[in-house]
Tab-separated table of C-alpha atoms in Angstrom:
chain	number	residue	atom	x	y	z
A	26	MET	CA	2.275	-11.427	-23.981
A	27	ASP	CA	5.412	-11.507	-21.852
A	28	ILE	CA	5.087	-9.389	-18.718
A	29	LEU	CA	7.597	-7.631	-16.457
A	30	ILE	CA	6.627	-6.976	-12.826
A	31	VAL	CA	8.747	-4.283	-11.173
A	32	GLY	CA	9.382	-4.631	-7.433
A	33	SER	CA	10.475	-7.115	-4.808
A	34	GLY	CA	7.800	-7.272	-2.120
A	35	ALA	CA	4.914	-9.530	-1.168
A	36	ARG	CA	2.647	-7.189	-3.141
A	37	GLU	CA	4.609	-7.966	-6.315
A	38	HIS	CA	4.596	-11.701	-5.532
A	39	ALA	CA	0.794	-11.588	-5.085
A	40	LEU	CA	0.412	-9.698	-8.379
A	41	ALA	CA	2.729	-12.155	-10.130
A	42	ALA	CA	0.750	-15.122	-8.818
A	43	LYS	CA	-2.486	-13.610	-10.130
A	44	ILE	CA	-0.991	-12.557	-13.472
A	45	ALA	CA	0.503	-16.035	-13.961
A	46	ARG	CA	-3.056	-17.429	-14.040
A	47	SER	CA	-4.149	-15.138	-16.884
A	48	PRO	CA	-4.574	-16.679	-20.348
A	49	LEU	CA	-3.160	-13.385	-21.684
A	50	SER	CA	0.106	-13.897	-19.831
A	51	GLY	CA	3.195	-15.384	-21.474
A	52	LYS	CA	6.556	-15.521	-19.741
A	53	LEU	CA	6.825	-13.595	-16.460
A	54	TYR	CA	9.811	-11.605	-15.260
A	55	CYS	CA	10.263	-9.869	-11.888
A	56	ALA	CA	12.809	-7.118	-11.327
A	57	PRO	CA	14.420	-7.587	-8.928
A	58	GLY	CA	11.935	-10.053	-7.415
A	59	ASN	CA	12.585	-12.215	-4.354
A	60	GLY	CA	12.923	-15.815	-3.256
A	61	GLY	CA	9.231	-16.464	-3.872
A	62	THR	CA	8.827	-14.824	-7.264
A	63	SER	CA	11.719	-16.954	-8.553
A	64	GLN	CA	9.377	-19.959	-8.322
A	65	ILE	CA	6.843	-18.539	-10.820
A	66	ALA	CA	8.884	-16.010	-12.824
A	67	GLU	CA	12.413	-15.250	-13.911
A	68	ASN	CA	14.031	-12.788	-11.545
A	69	VAL	CA	16.049	-10.033	-13.211
A	70	ALA	CA	18.792	-8.365	-11.163
A	71	ILE	CA	17.770	-4.765	-11.893
A	72	ALA	CA	16.673	-2.360	-9.157
A	73	ALA	CA	13.067	-1.177	-9.306
A	74	THR	CA	14.339	2.417	-9.410
A	75	ASP	CA	16.679	1.909	-12.402
A	76	ALA	CA	14.244	2.991	-15.113
A	77	ASN	CA	16.796	3.135	-17.923
A	78	ALA	CA	18.038	-0.405	-17.320
A	79	LEU	CA	14.488	-1.736	-16.948
A	80	VAL	CA	13.343	-0.172	-20.224
A	81	ALA	CA	16.443	-1.500	-21.999
A	82	PHE	CA	15.761	-4.994	-20.638
A	83	ALA	CA	12.075	-4.789	-21.580
A	84	LYS	CA	12.960	-3.884	-25.169
A	85	LYS	CA	15.491	-6.702	-25.431
A	86	ALA	CA	13.077	-9.263	-23.912
A	87	ASN	CA	10.156	-8.055	-26.071
A	88	ILE	CA	8.014	-7.285	-23.020
A	89	GLY	CA	4.390	-6.466	-23.864
A	90	LEU	CA	3.370	-5.062	-20.479
A	91	ALA	CA	5.234	-3.680	-17.471
A	92	VAL	CA	3.442	-3.694	-14.103
A	93	ILE	CA	4.887	-1.284	-11.556
A	94	GLY	CA	4.560	-2.193	-7.876
A	95	PRO	CA	6.424	0.320	-5.654
A	96	GLU	CA	5.744	4.014	-5.300
A	97	GLU	CA	9.253	5.419	-5.757
A	98	PRO	CA	9.702	4.443	-9.427
A	99	LEU	CA	6.158	5.656	-10.179
A	100	VAL	CA	6.811	9.047	-8.561
A	101	ASN	CA	10.082	9.254	-10.511
A	102	GLY	CA	8.294	8.712	-13.840
A	103	ILE	CA	9.000	5.083	-14.755
A	104	VAL	CA	5.677	4.725	-16.620
A	105	ASP	CA	6.617	7.676	-18.840
A	106	ALA	CA	9.984	5.987	-19.500
A	107	PHE	CA	8.375	2.704	-20.539
A	108	GLU	CA	5.884	4.489	-22.779
A	109	ALA	CA	8.663	6.516	-24.395
A	110	GLY	CA	10.302	3.166	-25.170
A	111	GLY	CA	7.122	1.887	-26.820
A	112	ILE	CA	6.124	-0.453	-23.957
A	113	MET	CA	2.735	-0.448	-22.231
A	114	ALA	CA	2.963	0.080	-18.478
A	115	PHE	CA	0.357	-0.213	-15.726
A	116	GLY	CA	0.541	2.658	-13.291
A	117	PRO	CA	0.063	6.430	-13.263
A	118	ARG	CA	2.422	8.657	-15.208
A	119	LYS	CA	4.735	11.007	-13.321
A	120	ALA	CA	2.322	13.969	-13.289
A	121	ALA	CA	-0.390	11.855	-11.637
A	122	ALA	CA	1.982	9.899	-9.391
A	123	ALA	CA	3.123	13.184	-7.826
A	124	PHE	CA	0.257	12.850	-5.328
A	125	GLU	CA	2.155	10.189	-3.408
A	126	GLY	CA	5.353	12.186	-3.640
A	127	SER	CA	3.836	15.100	-1.711
A	128	LYS	CA	1.196	14.977	1.008
A	129	LYS	CA	0.885	18.768	0.741
A	130	LEU	CA	-0.011	18.462	-2.958
A	131	THR	CA	-2.723	15.930	-2.075
A	132	LYS	CA	-4.172	18.099	0.686
A	133	GLU	CA	-4.322	21.121	-1.616
A	134	PHE	CA	-6.124	19.074	-4.280
A	135	LEU	CA	-8.636	17.715	-1.736
A	136	MET	CA	-9.368	21.217	-0.453
A	137	ARG	CA	-9.866	22.573	-3.985
A	138	TRP	CA	-12.478	19.943	-4.762
A	139	GLY	CA	-14.292	19.907	-1.439
A	140	VAL	CA	-13.274	16.362	-0.560
A	141	PRO	CA	-13.614	15.760	3.207
A	142	THR	CA	-10.210	15.617	4.902
A	143	ALA	CA	-8.514	16.684	8.142
A	144	ALA	CA	-7.553	20.325	8.693
A	145	TYR	CA	-3.817	20.806	8.142
A	146	PHE	CA	-0.798	23.095	8.164
A	147	ALA	CA	2.230	22.598	5.911
A	148	THR	CA	5.627	24.222	6.258
A	149	ALA	CA	9.281	23.807	5.352
A	150	SER	CA	10.330	25.825	8.418
A	151	TYR	CA	11.130	24.014	11.660
A	152	SER	CA	10.523	27.174	13.709
A	153	GLU	CA	7.144	27.768	12.011
A	154	ALA	CA	6.148	24.171	12.731
A	155	GLU	CA	7.127	24.544	16.401
A	156	ALA	CA	5.217	27.811	16.682
A	157	TYR	CA	2.120	26.230	15.098
A	158	LEU	CA	2.204	23.359	17.594
A	159	SER	CA	2.081	25.765	20.558
A	160	ASP	CA	-1.525	26.664	19.710
A	161	GLN	CA	-2.782	23.129	18.988
A	162	SER	CA	-4.590	20.511	21.031
A	163	PHE	CA	-3.401	16.929	21.183
A	164	PRO	CA	-3.236	14.259	19.896
A	165	ILE	CA	-2.027	15.611	16.560
A	166	VAL	CA	-0.534	14.011	13.458
A	167	ILE	CA	2.820	14.977	11.926
A	168	LYS	CA	3.861	13.642	8.515
A	169	ALA	CA	6.982	13.884	6.402
A	170	ASP	CA	5.744	15.360	3.124
A	171	GLY	CA	7.543	12.984	0.772
A	172	LEU	CA	8.028	9.235	0.413
A	173	ALA	CA	8.927	7.457	3.648
A	174	ALA	CA	8.064	3.779	3.002
A	175	GLY	CA	4.941	4.046	5.160
A	176	LYS	CA	6.937	5.106	8.228
A	177	GLY	CA	6.838	8.917	8.041
A	178	VAL	CA	3.630	9.402	10.063
A	179	TYR	CA	3.727	10.252	13.782
A	180	ILE	CA	0.657	10.295	16.023
A	181	CYS	CA	1.702	12.585	18.856
A	182	GLU	CA	-0.164	12.459	22.157
A	183	SER	CA	1.608	15.477	23.684
A	184	ARG	CA	3.546	18.632	22.832
A	185	GLN	CA	6.748	16.841	23.855
A	186	GLU	CA	6.084	13.943	21.469
A	187	ALA	CA	5.286	16.389	18.672
A	188	SER	CA	8.559	18.270	19.157
A	189	LYS	CA	10.456	14.985	19.138
A	190	ALA	CA	8.735	13.962	15.888
A	191	LEU	CA	9.539	17.311	14.273
A	192	GLY	CA	13.162	16.950	15.293
A	193	GLU	CA	13.454	13.455	13.818
A	194	ILE	CA	11.832	14.503	10.543
A	195	MET	CA	13.273	17.979	9.969
A	196	LEU	CA	16.515	18.172	11.950
A	197	GLU	CA	17.779	14.587	12.049
A	198	GLN	CA	16.472	14.018	8.494
A	199	ARG	CA	15.366	10.469	9.313
A	200	PHE	CA	13.576	10.372	5.944
A	201	GLY	CA	16.089	12.442	4.025
A	202	ALA	CA	14.726	15.141	1.730
A	203	SER	CA	11.209	13.736	2.241
A	204	GLY	CA	11.237	15.549	5.576
A	205	ASP	CA	12.240	18.949	4.235
A	206	LEU	CA	8.557	19.876	4.491
A	207	VAL	CA	6.074	18.607	7.075
A	208	VAL	CA	2.299	18.367	7.100
A	209	ILE	CA	0.685	18.755	10.529
A	210	GLU	CA	-2.877	17.438	10.636
A	211	GLU	CA	-5.885	17.392	12.881
A	212	PHE	CA	-6.202	13.977	14.536
A	213	LEU	CA	-9.234	12.085	13.241
A	214	THR	CA	-10.972	9.494	15.390
A	215	GLY	CA	-12.734	6.549	13.803
A	216	GLU	CA	-12.120	3.384	11.861
A	217	GLU	CA	-9.330	3.393	9.289
A	218	THR	CA	-9.918	1.786	5.918
A	219	SER	CA	-9.018	2.299	2.279
A	220	ALA	CA	-10.651	2.565	-1.111
A	221	LEU	CA	-8.408	1.101	-3.793
A	222	CYS	CA	-9.641	1.876	-7.274
A	223	PHE	CA	-8.743	0.853	-10.804
A	224	ALA	CA	-8.512	4.024	-12.894
A	225	ASP	CA	-8.726	4.322	-16.699
A	226	GLY	CA	-8.494	8.109	-17.063
A	227	LYS	CA	-12.274	8.501	-17.140
A	228	SER	CA	-13.607	6.696	-14.072
A	229	LEU	CA	-12.675	5.004	-10.825
A	230	VAL	CA	-13.788	1.379	-10.326
A	231	PRO	CA	-13.387	0.431	-6.638
A	232	LEU	CA	-11.791	-2.838	-5.642
A	233	GLU	CA	-13.353	-4.767	-2.774
A	234	SER	CA	-12.904	-3.127	0.619
A	235	SER	CA	-10.086	-4.067	2.964
A	236	LYS	CA	-8.518	-2.999	6.241
A	237	ASP	CA	-4.838	-3.051	7.100
A	238	TYR	CA	-2.960	-2.806	10.392
A	239	LYS	CA	-0.122	-0.273	10.564
A	240	ARG	CA	1.107	-0.593	14.140
A	241	ALA	CA	3.847	-3.123	14.899
A	242	TYR	CA	2.271	-4.798	17.919
A	243	ASP	CA	-1.044	-6.234	19.083
A	244	ALA	CA	-3.851	-3.885	20.130
A	245	ASP	CA	-2.473	-1.248	17.743
A	246	GLU	CA	0.545	-0.509	19.919
A	247	GLY	CA	4.076	0.345	18.833
A	248	PRO	CA	5.483	2.275	15.882
A	249	ASN	CA	3.890	2.607	12.455
A	250	THR	CA	5.080	0.075	9.905
A	251	GLY	CA	4.478	-0.594	6.235
A	252	GLY	CA	1.626	-2.878	7.355
A	253	MET	CA	1.395	-5.967	9.579
A	254	GLY	CA	-1.721	-7.585	8.140
A	255	ALA	CA	-5.051	-7.022	6.434
A	256	TYR	CA	-8.444	-8.522	5.777
A	257	SER	CA	-11.161	-8.186	3.152
A	258	PRO	CA	-13.964	-7.201	3.053
A	259	ASN	CA	-14.006	-4.529	5.735
A	260	SER	CA	-17.207	-4.947	7.725
A	261	ILE	CA	-17.518	-1.209	8.332
A	262	ILE	CA	-18.080	-0.641	4.586
A	263	ASP	CA	-21.758	-1.532	4.276
A	264	ALA	CA	-23.868	-0.441	1.276
A	265	PRO	CA	-24.734	3.045	2.638
A	266	MET	CA	-21.082	3.710	3.543
A	267	ALA	CA	-19.928	2.500	0.116
A	268	ASP	CA	-22.378	4.955	-1.450
A	269	ALA	CA	-21.095	7.767	0.770
A	270	ILE	CA	-17.482	7.013	-0.211
A	271	ASN	CA	-18.444	6.963	-3.864
A	272	ASN	CA	-20.509	10.163	-3.777
A	273	GLU	CA	-18.512	12.264	-1.299
A	274	ILE	CA	-14.988	11.038	-2.056
A	275	LEU	CA	-14.432	9.189	-5.321
A	276	ASN	CA	-16.724	11.174	-7.648
A	277	PRO	CA	-15.294	14.576	-6.606
A	278	ILE	CA	-11.744	13.201	-6.934
A	279	MET	CA	-12.347	12.021	-10.498
A	280	GLN	CA	-14.119	15.288	-11.367
A	281	GLY	CA	-11.054	17.124	-10.087
A	282	PHE	CA	-8.675	14.939	-12.087
A	283	ILE	CA	-10.608	15.545	-15.300
A	284	ALA	CA	-11.035	19.280	-14.709
A	285	GLU	CA	-7.320	19.712	-13.973
A	286	GLY	CA	-6.233	17.608	-16.932
A	287	ILE	CA	-4.781	14.807	-14.799
A	288	ASP	CA	-4.962	11.633	-16.914
A	289	TYR	CA	-4.952	9.142	-14.053
A	290	ARG	CA	-4.567	5.488	-15.111
A	291	GLY	CA	-3.536	2.606	-12.897
A	292	ILE	CA	-4.372	2.243	-9.221
A	293	LEU	CA	-5.505	5.021	-6.911
A	294	TYR	CA	-5.334	4.107	-3.229
A	295	VAL	CA	-7.443	6.458	-1.115
A	296	GLY	CA	-6.665	6.101	2.582
A	297	LEU	CA	-9.791	6.851	4.636
A	298	MET	CA	-10.932	7.405	8.186
A	299	ILE	CA	-14.589	6.615	8.817
A	300	THR	CA	-15.440	9.275	11.401
A	301	GLY	CA	-18.669	10.169	13.154
A	302	ALA	CA	-19.117	12.837	10.481
A	303	GLY	CA	-18.603	10.383	7.632
A	304	PRO	CA	-15.593	9.303	5.550
A	305	LYS	CA	-12.566	11.592	5.346
A	306	VAL	CA	-9.431	11.190	3.230
A	307	LEU	CA	-6.127	10.585	5.004
A	308	GLU	CA	-3.846	10.233	1.980
A	309	PHE	CA	-3.435	9.192	-1.636
A	310	ASN	CA	-1.163	6.371	-2.699
A	311	VAL	CA	-0.626	5.752	-6.393
A	312	ARG	CA	-0.163	1.983	-6.362
A	313	PHE	CA	-1.532	-1.245	-4.944
A	314	GLY	CA	-1.406	-1.306	-1.148
A	315	ASP	CA	0.810	-3.699	0.759
A	316	PRO	CA	-0.471	-5.818	2.536
A	317	GLU	CA	-3.971	-5.099	1.150
A	318	THR	CA	-2.995	-6.600	-2.216
A	319	GLN	CA	-2.150	-9.904	-0.539
A	320	ALA	CA	-5.684	-9.984	0.912
A	321	LEU	CA	-7.411	-8.774	-2.271
A	322	MET	CA	-5.784	-10.788	-5.062
A	323	PRO	CA	-6.991	-14.169	-3.716
A	324	ARG	CA	-10.569	-12.793	-3.908
A	325	LEU	CA	-10.365	-11.358	-7.446
A	326	LYS	CA	-12.245	-13.580	-9.904
A	327	SER	CA	-11.616	-11.492	-13.034
A	328	ASP	CA	-8.508	-11.634	-15.211
A	329	LEU	CA	-6.083	-9.076	-13.745
A	330	VAL	CA	-4.174	-8.637	-17.008
A	331	ASP	CA	-7.413	-7.892	-18.870
A	332	ILE	CA	-8.313	-5.282	-16.235
A	333	MET	CA	-4.887	-3.656	-16.512
A	334	LEU	CA	-5.063	-3.466	-20.297
A	335	LYS	CA	-8.516	-1.859	-20.099
A	336	CYS	CA	-7.187	0.718	-17.611
A	337	ILE	CA	-4.368	1.570	-20.014
A	338	ASN	CA	-6.746	1.716	-22.994
A	339	GLY	CA	-9.377	3.800	-21.187
A	340	SER	CA	-12.142	1.203	-21.558
A	341	LEU	CA	-12.708	-0.246	-18.056
A	342	LYS	CA	-16.280	-0.849	-16.872
A	343	ALA	CA	-17.437	-1.731	-13.364
A	344	GLY	CA	-18.699	-5.107	-14.614
A	345	ASP	CA	-15.175	-6.045	-15.710
A	346	VAL	CA	-14.131	-6.495	-12.071
A	347	GLU	CA	-15.721	-9.466	-10.252
A	348	TRP	CA	-15.015	-10.725	-6.749
A	349	SER	CA	-15.409	-13.958	-4.825
A	350	SER	CA	-17.884	-13.945	-1.946
A	351	ASP	CA	-15.192	-15.579	0.219
A	352	GLU	CA	-13.440	-13.469	2.824
A	353	SER	CA	-9.678	-13.238	3.210
A	354	VAL	CA	-7.100	-12.605	5.902
A	355	CYS	CA	-3.410	-11.749	5.463
A	356	ILE	CA	-0.808	-11.958	8.240
A	357	VAL	CA	2.592	-10.344	7.786
A	358	ILE	CA	5.604	-12.076	9.337
A	359	ALA	CA	8.425	-9.638	10.057
A	360	SER	CA	11.994	-9.704	11.281
A	361	GLU	CA	12.719	-9.053	14.940
A	362	GLY	CA	13.175	-5.297	15.453
A	363	TYR	CA	11.148	-4.184	12.420
A	364	PRO	CA	10.405	-1.344	11.588
A	365	ASP	CA	13.644	-0.194	13.211
A	366	SER	CA	16.920	-2.117	12.937
A	367	TYR	CA	16.850	-5.849	12.246
A	368	GLU	CA	19.200	-8.619	11.189
A	369	VAL	CA	19.042	-10.374	7.827
A	370	GLY	CA	20.337	-13.703	6.569
A	371	ARG	CA	18.310	-15.859	8.972
A	372	ILE	CA	17.342	-19.213	7.476
A	373	ILE	CA	13.603	-19.701	6.910
A	374	SER	CA	11.807	-23.001	7.332
A	375	LEU	CA	8.546	-23.201	5.346
A	376	GLY	CA	6.153	-26.004	6.191
A	377	GLU	CA	2.915	-27.071	4.550
A	378	PRO	CA	0.682	-23.970	4.131
A	379	GLY	CA	-2.523	-26.011	4.377
A	380	GLY	CA	-4.480	-24.152	1.712
A	381	ALA	CA	-3.080	-20.723	2.521
A	382	GLU	CA	-0.892	-18.785	0.072
A	383	ILE	CA	2.542	-17.568	1.112
A	384	PHE	CA	3.758	-14.401	-0.599
A	385	HIS	CA	7.427	-13.542	-0.160
A	386	ALA	CA	8.810	-10.074	0.568
A	387	GLY	CA	12.182	-9.871	2.315
A	388	THR	CA	13.513	-13.259	1.217
A	389	LYS	CA	16.369	-14.465	-0.948
A	390	LEU	CA	17.879	-17.791	-1.913
A	391	GLU	CA	21.358	-18.399	-0.496
A	392	ASN	CA	23.044	-21.595	-1.659
A	393	GLY	CA	19.653	-23.146	-2.270
A	394	ARG	CA	18.295	-22.155	1.157
A	395	LEU	CA	15.692	-19.471	1.814
A	396	ALA	CA	16.888	-16.624	4.052
A	397	THR	CA	15.548	-13.314	5.337
A	398	SER	CA	16.646	-10.166	3.498
A	399	GLY	CA	14.262	-7.480	4.780
A	400	GLY	CA	12.009	-6.223	7.555
A	401	ARG	CA	8.736	-7.671	6.324
A	402	VAL	CA	9.590	-11.210	5.282
A	403	LEU	CA	6.418	-13.105	4.345
A	404	SER	CA	2.678	-12.536	3.956
A	405	VAL	CA	0.405	-15.480	4.707
A	406	SER	CA	-3.020	-15.158	3.063
A	407	ALA	CA	-6.039	-17.421	3.331
A	408	THR	CA	-9.658	-17.320	2.190
A	409	GLY	CA	-12.776	-18.861	3.634
A	410	PRO	CA	-16.566	-18.577	3.668
A	411	THR	CA	-16.273	-16.357	6.765
A	412	ARG	CA	-13.553	-14.128	8.143
A	413	ALA	CA	-13.219	-16.434	11.147
A	414	LYS	CA	-12.540	-19.433	8.869
A	415	ALA	CA	-10.036	-17.466	6.798
A	416	ARG	CA	-8.327	-16.229	9.955
A	417	GLU	CA	-8.101	-19.724	11.389
A	418	LYS	CA	-6.549	-21.051	8.180
A	419	ALA	CA	-4.038	-18.203	7.941
A	420	TYR	CA	-2.826	-18.498	11.528
A	421	ALA	CA	-2.615	-22.279	11.209
A	422	ALA	CA	-0.266	-21.812	8.232
A	423	VAL	CA	1.863	-19.346	10.221
A	424	GLN	CA	2.554	-22.108	12.766
A	425	HIS	CA	4.414	-24.048	10.049
A	426	ILE	CA	6.839	-21.183	9.353
A	427	ASN	CA	9.945	-20.568	11.392
A	428	PHE	CA	13.038	-18.374	11.453
A	429	SER	CA	15.008	-16.884	14.320
A	430	GLY	CA	13.330	-13.791	15.747
A	431	MET	CA	10.208	-13.943	13.555
A	432	HIS	CA	7.506	-11.552	14.700
A	433	TYR	CA	3.831	-11.223	13.778
A	434	ARG	CA	0.689	-9.768	15.293
A	435	LYS	CA	-1.716	-12.219	16.899
A	436	ASP	CA	-4.819	-10.037	16.507
A	437	ILE	CA	-5.167	-9.534	12.749
A	438	ALA	CA	-8.850	-9.665	11.695
A	439	ARG	CA	-10.029	-9.720	15.275
A	440	GLU	CA	-12.630	-6.962	15.568
A	441	MET	CA	-11.208	-3.883	17.231
A	442	GLY	CA	-11.241	-0.131	16.789
A	443	HIS	CA	-8.299	1.770	15.371
A	444	LYS	CA	-6.935	4.749	17.234
A	445	GLY	CA	-7.064	7.224	14.371
A	446	ASN	CA	-4.887	8.808	11.681
């Protein structure tokens, strides 16, 4: 069948590369795609958020399956739009995708079903938020309630930092209407990880474990970003911890979905903090993680299209998802200044990757030359029999890439503790 992948990041390029290898896959399209997806698919100049135009294109091109990458179109109901047009789509429908559109909604659901999570306070009033902070200890976490491209989370070490964060979110409207309401959370200490799961409406089948790096600079310093690297598997997720996540987190979540009539199909990304008291949920995302996907797809042995169809049809079994024993490391190369202001249009030189895979994000072709067009530009992923071997291969490939002002962390997959939330 011909397949349309919606999105333009390295996540979508990694998905496209995996889907292209499926015997079930016919012609591939990416909308809008990037400089890398154009090498394995036909890019279509339609924004990922333009559901009407995407459905119209899919009908005209006789698309059999649409795969939705980014969160915004999912939250806005793009899966419902495709289904109304008679086209299968991989991703949760609008009612289920609402969890990523509101952190408050997620926290309320977790509390109802006894899923371990941080204590919180949510308000749409700036003065109420300020008053609440006066009685709290620090550090504390402040989040814009709505979508903020992974950048709406502030870890505040002092009352002064917390007031500044509140001002940026609620008064300056740095994230637009997403900051009309804030969620203030207890700071959790531990090791951050995630549990990505395939969902078929009846069960959650976990993907292999992974760990990503949110902070912009080495040693987990600097502002939060959309993600500067990842590796898989995450060594902190041993068999007993995997059982704890399944029993204390995933099973109650699915029980809650079923009891509340939430027909969740697609990917559920459960952000976790492994604390001294066990795993606790930080957030829900309703799509593949980025950059986790770039670390996970090279390890997936099973046919991704087959898995997606079984999720849609409600027939997925744990045995349908097989993984390589190899480990993987992904390094994100960003533009100078990311996640704040940065220049675009810088020419990229790509050398021999040496066995690594290069997934494009903020790239475009200009007069036959590859140039930067975003904050996160490339993801370099490599696998190996050990994490050290995969890391060595990935960083060796990075040395053959060059553009003015390129920035990347030097400590991805080097063992270290994360600071918390």
